[in-house]
Amino acid sequence: MQIIRDFQFIEPEDRGASVAIGNFDGVHLGHQSVIELARNAEPNAPLGVMTFEPHPREYFAPDAPPFRLMRGNARAHRLEKLGVQKLYELPFNAALAGLSPEAFARNVICDGLGLSHIVVGADFCFGKGRSGTPQDLINFGWELGFGVTIAPLMERSDNVVSSTAIRTALSDGRPRDAATMLGHWHRIEGEVVGGEQRGRELGFPTANMSIAGLHPPKFGVYAVLVDVLDGPHQGSYHGAASVGTRPMFHGEVPNIETYLFDFSGDLYGSTLSVGLVDYLRPEMTFDSLDGLISQMDADCARAREILANP
């Protein structure tokens, strides 16, 4: 998959794509249906996705609590798995935010990227002040020569599939409900960083990753499926992970610490993708380290049982 970040200077072969437009946070089933419509609208055109970095919500409210389900690199990995050939990841800045709906359609979609067809969700808004509507896009398409498809919102029996509903499920400790809407396990992806080595001292060496900037799932212990994406230990593993602040050791900054079953090796600097399968228990404090170790043994035994048939 090719990633293109400048709509003003692109090669001729990067024009003419059929593109789904949106933020695609989580790349859930609704997003996947929009991408499939783009694939089918112009079967002979390259399949593309246009998205924005940072997320517009981060740009306009930088001090708001973290809300993203995935970082940009994790989103790119998921889109590539769906067969997207061209990812137009446009920098969301003052210049882009200030474009009127017509200027966005003309300068970005038509003159800049030369898109042949675009697909957006029924709730899509664009242009300065989010003033552009899907019907505006249809009108601009007629005038400027690109096709437009408006995708209906995807619904389950109990809810609209949305990033908001997925965040709620994760906050409630319901990763399987989130996975039902995502079409895949919710994954936290990032580089393994140095920790305080407490897990190693306790007999449970963990791979530590930051969750800064991400919507935090319910704090506690999870059964997880882990993909090591690079390095000498690349592959898939089962494990147990703790998300939170480590109250037993008076931690303050939330992170995720993952213990890989039946693994021996150094993962520092590697990129991990940790899929949350089941919530096992909340964070706890213990009267002694022996009590903590006993509970960790029980957590791992339960996680092994769950992951034997996830």
mmCIF file of C-alpha atoms in Angstrom:
data_model
loop_
_atom_site.group_PDB
_atom_site.id
_atom_site.type_symbol
_atom_site.label_atom_id
_atom_site.label_comp_id
_atom_site.label_asym_id
_atom_site.label_seq_id
_atom_site.Cartn_x
_atom_site.Cartn_y
_atom_site.Cartn_z
ATOM 1 C CA MET A 1 0.000 0.000 0.000
ATOM 2 C CA GLN A 2 1.253 3.460 -0.913
ATOM 3 C CA ILE A 3 0.824 6.338 1.559
ATOM 4 C CA ILE A 4 0.426 9.809 0.006
ATOM 5 C CA ARG A 5 0.435 12.882 2.239
ATOM 6 C CA ASP A 6 0.467 15.802 -0.230
ATOM 7 C CA PHE A 7 -2.568 16.399 -2.424
ATOM 8 C CA GLN A 8 -0.897 19.199 -4.392
ATOM 9 C CA PHE A 9 2.092 17.347 -5.804
ATOM 10 C CA ILE A 10 1.301 13.766 -6.788
ATOM 11 C CA GLU A 11 2.374 11.578 -9.661
ATOM 12 C CA PRO A 12 -0.030 10.996 -12.581
ATOM 13 C CA GLU A 13 -0.280 7.291 -11.718
ATOM 14 C CA ASP A 14 -1.599 8.222 -8.263
ATOM 15 C CA ARG A 15 -4.645 9.953 -9.722
ATOM 16 C CA GLY A 16 -7.948 8.378 -10.727
ATOM 17 C CA ALA A 17 -8.548 6.251 -7.638
ATOM 18 C CA SER A 18 -11.933 5.268 -6.237
ATOM 19 C CA VAL A 19 -11.742 6.467 -2.652
ATOM 20 C CA ALA A 20 -13.580 6.114 0.643
ATOM 21 C CA ILE A 21 -13.293 9.303 2.726
ATOM 22 C CA GLY A 22 -13.438 9.535 6.512
ATOM 23 C CA ASN A 23 -11.448 9.255 9.724
ATOM 24 C CA PHE A 24 -11.757 5.450 9.919
ATOM 25 C CA ASP A 25 -10.898 5.321 13.626
ATOM 26 C CA GLY A 26 -10.984 1.613 14.435
ATOM 27 C CA VAL A 27 -11.709 0.580 10.824
ATOM 28 C CA HIS A 28 -14.935 -1.020 12.052
ATOM 29 C CA LEU A 29 -17.556 -2.880 10.007
ATOM 30 C CA GLY A 30 -19.233 0.366 8.961
ATOM 31 C CA HIS A 31 -15.917 1.696 7.663
ATOM 32 C CA GLN A 32 -15.270 -1.596 5.894
ATOM 33 C CA SER A 33 -18.622 -1.384 4.106
ATOM 34 C CA VAL A 34 -17.758 2.125 2.877
ATOM 35 C CA ILE A 35 -14.432 0.855 1.545
ATOM 36 C CA GLU A 36 -16.177 -2.058 -0.180
ATOM 37 C CA LEU A 37 -18.524 0.382 -1.923
ATOM 38 C CA ALA A 38 -15.500 2.297 -3.196
ATOM 39 C CA ARG A 39 -13.982 -0.967 -4.453
ATOM 40 C CA ASN A 40 -17.150 -1.868 -6.348
ATOM 41 C CA ALA A 41 -17.909 1.635 -7.682
ATOM 42 C CA GLU A 42 -14.881 1.618 -10.014
ATOM 43 C CA PRO A 43 -13.537 -1.954 -10.180
ATOM 44 C CA ASN A 44 -10.787 -1.005 -12.636
ATOM 45 C CA ALA A 45 -9.546 1.978 -10.605
ATOM 46 C CA PRO A 46 -7.049 1.785 -7.722
ATOM 47 C CA LEU A 47 -8.802 1.399 -4.371
ATOM 48 C CA GLY A 48 -8.017 4.267 -2.051
ATOM 49 C CA VAL A 49 -8.855 5.747 1.330
ATOM 50 C CA MET A 50 -8.610 9.431 2.206
ATOM 51 C CA THR A 51 -8.163 10.189 5.871
ATOM 52 C CA PHE A 52 -6.590 12.869 8.039
ATOM 53 C CA GLU A 53 -3.730 13.114 10.517
ATOM 54 C CA PRO A 54 -4.080 14.310 13.177
ATOM 55 C CA HIS A 55 -7.736 13.425 13.603
ATOM 56 C CA PRO A 56 -9.720 16.691 13.169
ATOM 57 C CA ARG A 57 -11.103 16.270 16.680
ATOM 58 C CA GLU A 58 -7.532 16.267 18.041
ATOM 59 C CA TYR A 59 -6.751 19.374 16.004
ATOM 60 C CA PHE A 60 -9.725 21.386 17.269
ATOM 61 C CA ALA A 61 -9.620 20.118 20.881
ATOM 62 C CA PRO A 62 -6.002 19.188 21.645
ATOM 63 C CA ASP A 63 -6.569 19.165 25.417
ATOM 64 C CA ALA A 64 -9.607 16.874 25.341
ATOM 65 C CA PRO A 65 -9.287 13.377 26.855
ATOM 66 C CA PRO A 66 -7.762 10.770 24.522
ATOM 67 C CA PHE A 67 -10.405 9.179 22.314
ATOM 68 C CA ARG A 68 -8.688 7.443 19.407
ATOM 69 C CA LEU A 69 -9.102 3.704 19.003
ATOM 70 C CA MET A 70 -5.903 3.430 16.977
ATOM 71 C CA ARG A 71 -2.910 5.484 15.943
ATOM 72 C CA GLY A 72 -2.209 6.294 12.322
ATOM 73 C CA ASN A 73 0.267 3.459 11.751
ATOM 74 C CA ALA A 74 -2.154 0.867 13.162
ATOM 75 C CA ARG A 75 -4.908 2.248 10.924
ATOM 76 C CA ALA A 76 -2.617 1.948 7.907
ATOM 77 C CA HIS A 77 -1.846 -1.688 8.763
ATOM 78 C CA ARG A 78 -5.548 -2.510 9.029
ATOM 79 C CA LEU A 79 -6.396 -0.738 5.761
ATOM 80 C CA GLU A 80 -3.629 -2.596 3.956
ATOM 81 C CA LYS A 81 -5.134 -5.897 5.118
ATOM 82 C CA LEU A 82 -8.394 -4.836 3.422
ATOM 83 C CA GLY A 83 -6.644 -4.431 0.074
ATOM 84 C CA VAL A 84 -6.432 -0.633 0.032
ATOM 85 C CA GLN A 85 -3.803 0.335 -2.541
ATOM 86 C CA LYS A 86 -3.484 4.073 -1.917
ATOM 87 C CA LEU A 87 -3.867 5.781 1.452
ATOM 88 C CA TYR A 88 -4.208 9.544 1.099
ATOM 89 C CA GLU A 89 -3.325 10.554 4.665
ATOM 90 C CA LEU A 90 -3.697 14.319 4.441
ATOM 91 C CA PRO A 91 -2.166 16.586 7.114
ATOM 92 C CA PHE A 92 -5.058 18.257 8.916
ATOM 93 C CA ASN A 93 -3.884 21.825 9.482
ATOM 94 C CA ALA A 94 -5.212 25.378 9.400
ATOM 95 C CA ALA A 95 -5.050 25.529 5.606
ATOM 96 C CA LEU A 96 -7.079 22.352 5.126
ATOM 97 C CA ALA A 97 -9.506 23.175 7.947
ATOM 98 C CA GLY A 98 -10.144 26.596 6.398
ATOM 99 C CA LEU A 99 -11.229 25.332 2.974
ATOM 100 C CA SER A 100 -14.864 25.885 2.093
ATOM 101 C CA PRO A 101 -16.792 22.783 1.009
ATOM 102 C CA GLU A 102 -16.521 23.864 -2.628
ATOM 103 C CA ALA A 103 -12.782 24.553 -2.314
ATOM 104 C CA PHE A 104 -12.248 21.132 -0.727
ATOM 105 C CA ALA A 105 -14.127 19.442 -3.558
ATOM 106 C CA ARG A 106 -12.358 21.429 -6.254
ATOM 107 C CA ASN A 107 -8.821 21.792 -4.854
ATOM 108 C CA VAL A 108 -8.411 18.454 -3.082
ATOM 109 C CA ILE A 109 -10.749 15.901 -4.666
ATOM 110 C CA CYS A 110 -10.734 17.142 -8.249
ATOM 111 C CA ASP A 111 -7.656 19.198 -9.110
ATOM 112 C CA GLY A 112 -5.340 17.811 -6.433
ATOM 113 C CA LEU A 113 -5.934 14.055 -6.344
ATOM 114 C CA GLY A 114 -8.029 13.672 -9.485
ATOM 115 C CA LEU A 115 -10.288 11.081 -7.872
ATOM 116 C CA SER A 116 -12.684 9.213 -10.150
ATOM 117 C CA HIS A 117 -15.212 8.291 -7.460
ATOM 118 C CA ILE A 118 -15.695 8.948 -3.756
ATOM 119 C CA VAL A 119 -17.762 7.202 -1.101
ATOM 120 C CA VAL A 120 -18.728 8.802 2.207
ATOM 121 C CA GLY A 121 -21.016 7.875 5.069
ATOM 122 C CA ALA A 122 -24.479 9.389 5.380
ATOM 123 C CA ASP A 123 -23.287 11.459 8.366
ATOM 124 C CA PHE A 124 -20.196 12.849 6.611
ATOM 125 C CA CYS A 125 -19.514 16.581 7.017
ATOM 126 C CA PHE A 126 -16.664 18.469 5.377
ATOM 127 C CA GLY A 127 -15.258 21.917 4.743
ATOM 128 C CA LYS A 128 -14.886 24.880 7.062
ATOM 129 C CA GLY A 129 -17.178 24.626 10.064
ATOM 130 C CA ARG A 130 -18.290 21.139 8.915
ATOM 131 C CA SER A 131 -20.752 22.981 6.686
ATOM 132 C CA GLY A 132 -20.630 20.637 3.686
ATOM 133 C CA THR A 133 -23.186 17.824 3.408
ATOM 134 C CA PRO A 134 -23.285 14.599 1.383
ATOM 135 C CA GLN A 135 -25.761 16.251 -0.992
ATOM 136 C CA ASP A 136 -23.264 19.072 -1.524
ATOM 137 C CA LEU A 137 -20.701 16.452 -2.547
ATOM 138 C CA ILE A 138 -23.123 14.991 -5.065
ATOM 139 C CA ASN A 139 -23.687 18.451 -6.551
ATOM 140 C CA PHE A 140 -19.939 19.161 -6.730
ATOM 141 C CA GLY A 141 -19.391 15.763 -8.349
ATOM 142 C CA TRP A 142 -21.869 16.591 -11.121
ATOM 143 C CA GLU A 143 -20.086 19.886 -11.731
ATOM 144 C CA LEU A 144 -16.483 18.698 -11.424
ATOM 145 C CA GLY A 145 -16.743 15.242 -12.929
ATOM 146 C CA PHE A 146 -16.312 12.717 -10.117
ATOM 147 C CA GLY A 147 -18.807 10.094 -8.978
ATOM 148 C CA VAL A 148 -20.281 10.086 -5.465
ATOM 149 C CA THR A 149 -21.853 7.286 -3.438
ATOM 150 C CA ILE A 150 -23.468 7.917 -0.047
ATOM 151 C CA ALA A 151 -23.156 4.878 2.221
ATOM 152 C CA PRO A 152 -25.959 4.241 4.731
ATOM 153 C CA LEU A 153 -25.071 3.900 8.403
ATOM 154 C CA MET A 154 -24.545 0.299 9.443
ATOM 155 C CA GLU A 155 -26.775 -0.920 12.270
ATOM 156 C CA ARG A 156 -26.877 -3.987 14.484
ATOM 157 C CA SER A 157 -30.056 -5.129 16.185
ATOM 158 C CA ASP A 158 -29.206 -3.123 19.286
ATOM 159 C CA ASN A 159 -27.099 -0.198 18.071
ATOM 160 C CA VAL A 160 -25.557 1.714 15.206
ATOM 161 C CA VAL A 161 -22.031 0.481 14.521
ATOM 162 C CA SER A 162 -19.865 3.458 15.407
ATOM 163 C CA SER A 163 -16.538 4.365 16.956
ATOM 164 C CA THR A 164 -18.484 5.892 19.865
ATOM 165 C CA ALA A 165 -20.304 2.614 20.583
ATOM 166 C CA ILE A 166 -16.995 0.740 20.403
ATOM 167 C CA ARG A 167 -15.395 3.132 22.887
ATOM 168 C CA THR A 168 -18.317 2.564 25.260
ATOM 169 C CA ALA A 169 -17.926 -1.211 25.020
ATOM 170 C CA LEU A 170 -14.205 -0.952 25.771
ATOM 171 C CA SER A 171 -14.790 1.404 28.697
ATOM 172 C CA ASP A 172 -17.245 -1.135 30.109
ATOM 173 C CA GLY A 173 -14.767 -4.016 29.799
ATOM 174 C CA ARG A 174 -16.670 -5.673 26.936
ATOM 175 C CA PRO A 175 -13.961 -6.352 24.312
ATOM 176 C CA ARG A 176 -16.008 -9.054 22.588
ATOM 177 C CA ASP A 177 -18.851 -6.585 21.983
ATOM 178 C CA ALA A 178 -16.294 -4.158 20.568
ATOM 179 C CA ALA A 179 -14.934 -6.913 18.333
ATOM 180 C CA THR A 180 -18.427 -7.662 17.021
ATOM 181 C CA MET A 181 -18.659 -4.073 15.755
ATOM 182 C CA LEU A 182 -15.041 -3.901 14.605
ATOM 183 C CA GLY A 183 -15.010 -7.170 12.717
ATOM 184 C CA HIS A 184 -11.674 -7.901 14.429
ATOM 185 C CA TRP A 185 -10.211 -7.824 17.925
ATOM 186 C CA HIS A 186 -9.563 -4.347 19.271
ATOM 187 C CA ARG A 187 -5.789 -4.000 19.125
ATOM 188 C CA ILE A 188 -3.339 -1.717 20.873
ATOM 189 C CA GLU A 189 -0.275 -1.328 18.694
ATOM 190 C CA GLY A 190 3.024 0.245 19.642
ATOM 191 C CA GLU A 191 6.708 -0.089 20.317
ATOM 192 C CA VAL A 192 7.943 -2.004 23.338
ATOM 193 C CA VAL A 193 9.677 0.396 25.718
ATOM 194 C CA GLY A 194 11.812 -0.096 28.814
ATOM 195 C CA GLY A 195 9.994 -0.608 32.101
ATOM 196 C CA GLU A 196 10.917 -1.054 35.734
ATOM 197 C CA GLN A 197 11.615 -4.798 35.375
ATOM 198 C CA ARG A 198 9.143 -5.665 38.153
ATOM 199 C CA GLY A 199 7.436 -8.307 36.035
ATOM 200 C CA ARG A 200 10.747 -10.024 35.377
ATOM 201 C CA GLU A 201 11.530 -10.014 39.090
ATOM 202 C CA LEU A 202 8.149 -11.625 39.784
ATOM 203 C CA GLY A 203 8.633 -14.318 37.145
ATOM 204 C CA PHE A 204 6.331 -12.665 34.606
ATOM 205 C CA PRO A 205 8.496 -10.578 32.240
ATOM 206 C CA THR A 206 6.271 -8.156 30.362
ATOM 207 C CA ALA A 207 6.477 -6.102 27.192
ATOM 208 C CA ASN A 208 5.550 -2.539 28.137
ATOM 209 C CA MET A 209 3.826 -0.149 25.716
ATOM 210 C CA SER A 210 2.415 3.346 26.038
ATOM 211 C CA ILE A 211 -1.293 3.981 25.485
ATOM 212 C CA ALA A 212 -0.826 7.758 25.324
ATOM 213 C CA GLY A 213 -3.291 9.382 22.942
ATOM 214 C CA LEU A 214 -5.550 6.328 22.835
ATOM 215 C CA HIS A 215 -8.968 5.783 24.369
ATOM 216 C CA PRO A 216 -8.170 3.680 27.446
ATOM 217 C CA PRO A 217 -10.106 0.428 27.783
ATOM 218 C CA LYS A 218 -11.352 -0.501 31.231
ATOM 219 C CA PHE A 219 -8.343 -0.871 33.490
ATOM 220 C CA GLY A 220 -7.559 -4.412 34.497
ATOM 221 C CA VAL A 221 -6.255 -7.733 33.205
ATOM 222 C CA TYR A 222 -7.140 -9.224 29.810
ATOM 223 C CA ALA A 223 -6.626 -12.419 27.872
ATOM 224 C CA VAL A 224 -4.870 -11.266 24.698
ATOM 225 C CA LEU A 225 -3.688 -12.387 21.286
ATOM 226 C CA VAL A 226 -0.339 -10.824 20.431
ATOM 227 C CA ASP A 227 1.322 -10.262 17.071
ATOM 228 C CA VAL A 228 5.003 -9.313 17.116
ATOM 229 C CA LEU A 229 5.173 -7.338 13.882
ATOM 230 C CA ASP A 230 8.933 -7.080 13.407
ATOM 231 C CA GLY A 231 12.285 -8.206 14.745
ATOM 232 C CA PRO A 232 13.690 -11.687 15.321
ATOM 233 C CA HIS A 233 10.634 -12.866 17.306
ATOM 234 C CA GLN A 234 8.058 -11.913 14.672
ATOM 235 C CA GLY A 235 4.979 -14.098 14.986
ATOM 236 C CA SER A 236 1.751 -14.689 16.899
ATOM 237 C CA TYR A 237 1.453 -15.533 20.595
ATOM 238 C CA HIS A 238 -1.078 -15.948 23.397
ATOM 239 C CA GLY A 239 -0.764 -13.938 26.561
ATOM 240 C CA ALA A 240 -2.216 -11.911 29.417
ATOM 241 C CA ALA A 241 -2.010 -8.135 29.636
ATOM 242 C CA SER A 242 -2.567 -5.552 32.337
ATOM 243 C CA VAL A 243 -3.929 -2.162 31.297
ATOM 244 C CA GLY A 244 -3.762 0.631 33.838
ATOM 245 C CA THR A 245 -1.556 2.402 36.347
ATOM 246 C CA ARG A 246 -0.192 -0.514 38.436
ATOM 247 C CA PRO A 247 -1.744 0.524 41.787
ATOM 248 C CA MET A 248 0.265 -2.128 43.633
ATOM 249 C CA PHE A 249 3.371 -0.078 42.777
ATOM 250 C CA HIS A 250 1.803 3.402 42.928
ATOM 251 C CA GLY A 251 1.983 3.986 39.180
ATOM 252 C CA GLU A 252 0.529 7.144 37.667
ATOM 253 C CA VAL A 253 0.814 6.924 33.866
ATOM 254 C CA PRO A 254 -1.461 4.325 32.243
ATOM 255 C CA ASN A 255 0.181 1.759 29.995
ATOM 256 C CA ILE A 256 -0.236 -1.828 28.839
ATOM 257 C CA GLU A 257 2.071 -4.588 30.083
ATOM 258 C CA THR A 258 1.842 -7.881 28.186
ATOM 259 C CA TYR A 259 3.121 -11.267 29.285
ATOM 260 C CA LEU A 260 3.607 -13.683 26.367
ATOM 261 C CA PHE A 261 3.071 -17.314 27.236
ATOM 262 C CA ASP A 262 5.903 -19.761 26.552
ATOM 263 C CA PHE A 263 8.149 -16.997 25.216
ATOM 264 C CA SER A 264 11.793 -16.259 25.858
ATOM 265 C CA GLY A 265 13.592 -13.335 24.272
ATOM 266 C CA ASP A 266 14.097 -9.585 24.153
ATOM 267 C CA LEU A 267 11.294 -7.527 22.604
ATOM 268 C CA TYR A 268 12.637 -4.024 23.296
ATOM 269 C CA GLY A 269 12.169 -1.852 20.222
ATOM 270 C CA SER A 270 9.827 -4.334 18.540
ATOM 271 C CA THR A 271 6.311 -3.335 17.513
ATOM 272 C CA LEU A 272 3.509 -5.342 19.100
ATOM 273 C CA SER A 273 -0.162 -5.535 18.235
ATOM 274 C CA VAL A 274 -2.085 -6.673 21.315
ATOM 275 C CA GLY A 275 -5.663 -7.847 20.713
ATOM 276 C CA LEU A 276 -8.015 -7.688 23.701
ATOM 277 C CA VAL A 277 -10.114 -10.876 23.848
ATOM 278 C CA ASP A 278 -11.666 -11.093 27.321
ATOM 279 C CA TYR A 279 -11.658 -8.931 30.448
ATOM 280 C CA LEU A 280 -10.556 -11.050 33.399
ATOM 281 C CA ARG A 281 -10.589 -8.746 36.430
ATOM 282 C CA PRO A 282 -10.049 -5.142 37.565
ATOM 283 C CA GLU A 283 -6.767 -3.749 38.866
ATOM 284 C CA MET A 284 -6.135 -4.794 42.450
ATOM 285 C CA THR A 285 -3.688 -4.293 45.286
ATOM 286 C CA PHE A 286 -2.408 -7.161 47.417
ATOM 287 C CA ASP A 287 -1.076 -7.514 50.951
ATOM 288 C CA SER A 288 2.090 -9.183 49.681
ATOM 289 C CA LEU A 289 4.040 -9.984 46.532
ATOM 290 C CA ASP A 290 3.178 -13.639 47.079
ATOM 291 C CA GLY A 291 -0.496 -12.725 46.847
ATOM 292 C CA LEU A 292 0.138 -10.847 43.607
ATOM 293 C CA ILE A 293 2.097 -13.757 42.119
ATOM 294 C CA SER A 294 -0.635 -16.216 43.073
ATOM 295 C CA GLN A 295 -3.251 -14.028 41.356
ATOM 296 C CA MET A 296 -1.067 -13.657 38.254
ATOM 297 C CA ASP A 297 -0.753 -17.451 38.060
ATOM 298 C CA ALA A 298 -4.542 -17.692 38.195
ATOM 299 C CA ASP A 299 -4.949 -14.958 35.559
ATOM 300 C CA CYS A 300 -2.600 -16.748 33.166
ATOM 301 C CA ALA A 301 -4.312 -20.104 33.692
ATOM 302 C CA ARG A 302 -7.689 -18.566 32.927
ATOM 303 C CA ALA A 303 -6.332 -16.705 29.898
ATOM 304 C CA ARG A 304 -4.805 -19.904 28.516
ATOM 305 C CA GLU A 305 -8.167 -21.624 28.856
ATOM 306 C CA ILE A 306 -9.993 -18.800 27.065
ATOM 307 C CA LEU A 307 -7.444 -18.485 24.268
ATOM 308 C CA ALA A 308 -7.456 -22.210 23.570
ATOM 309 C CA ASN A 309 -10.782 -21.505 21.854
ATOM 310 C CA PRO A 310 -11.143 -17.710 21.509
#
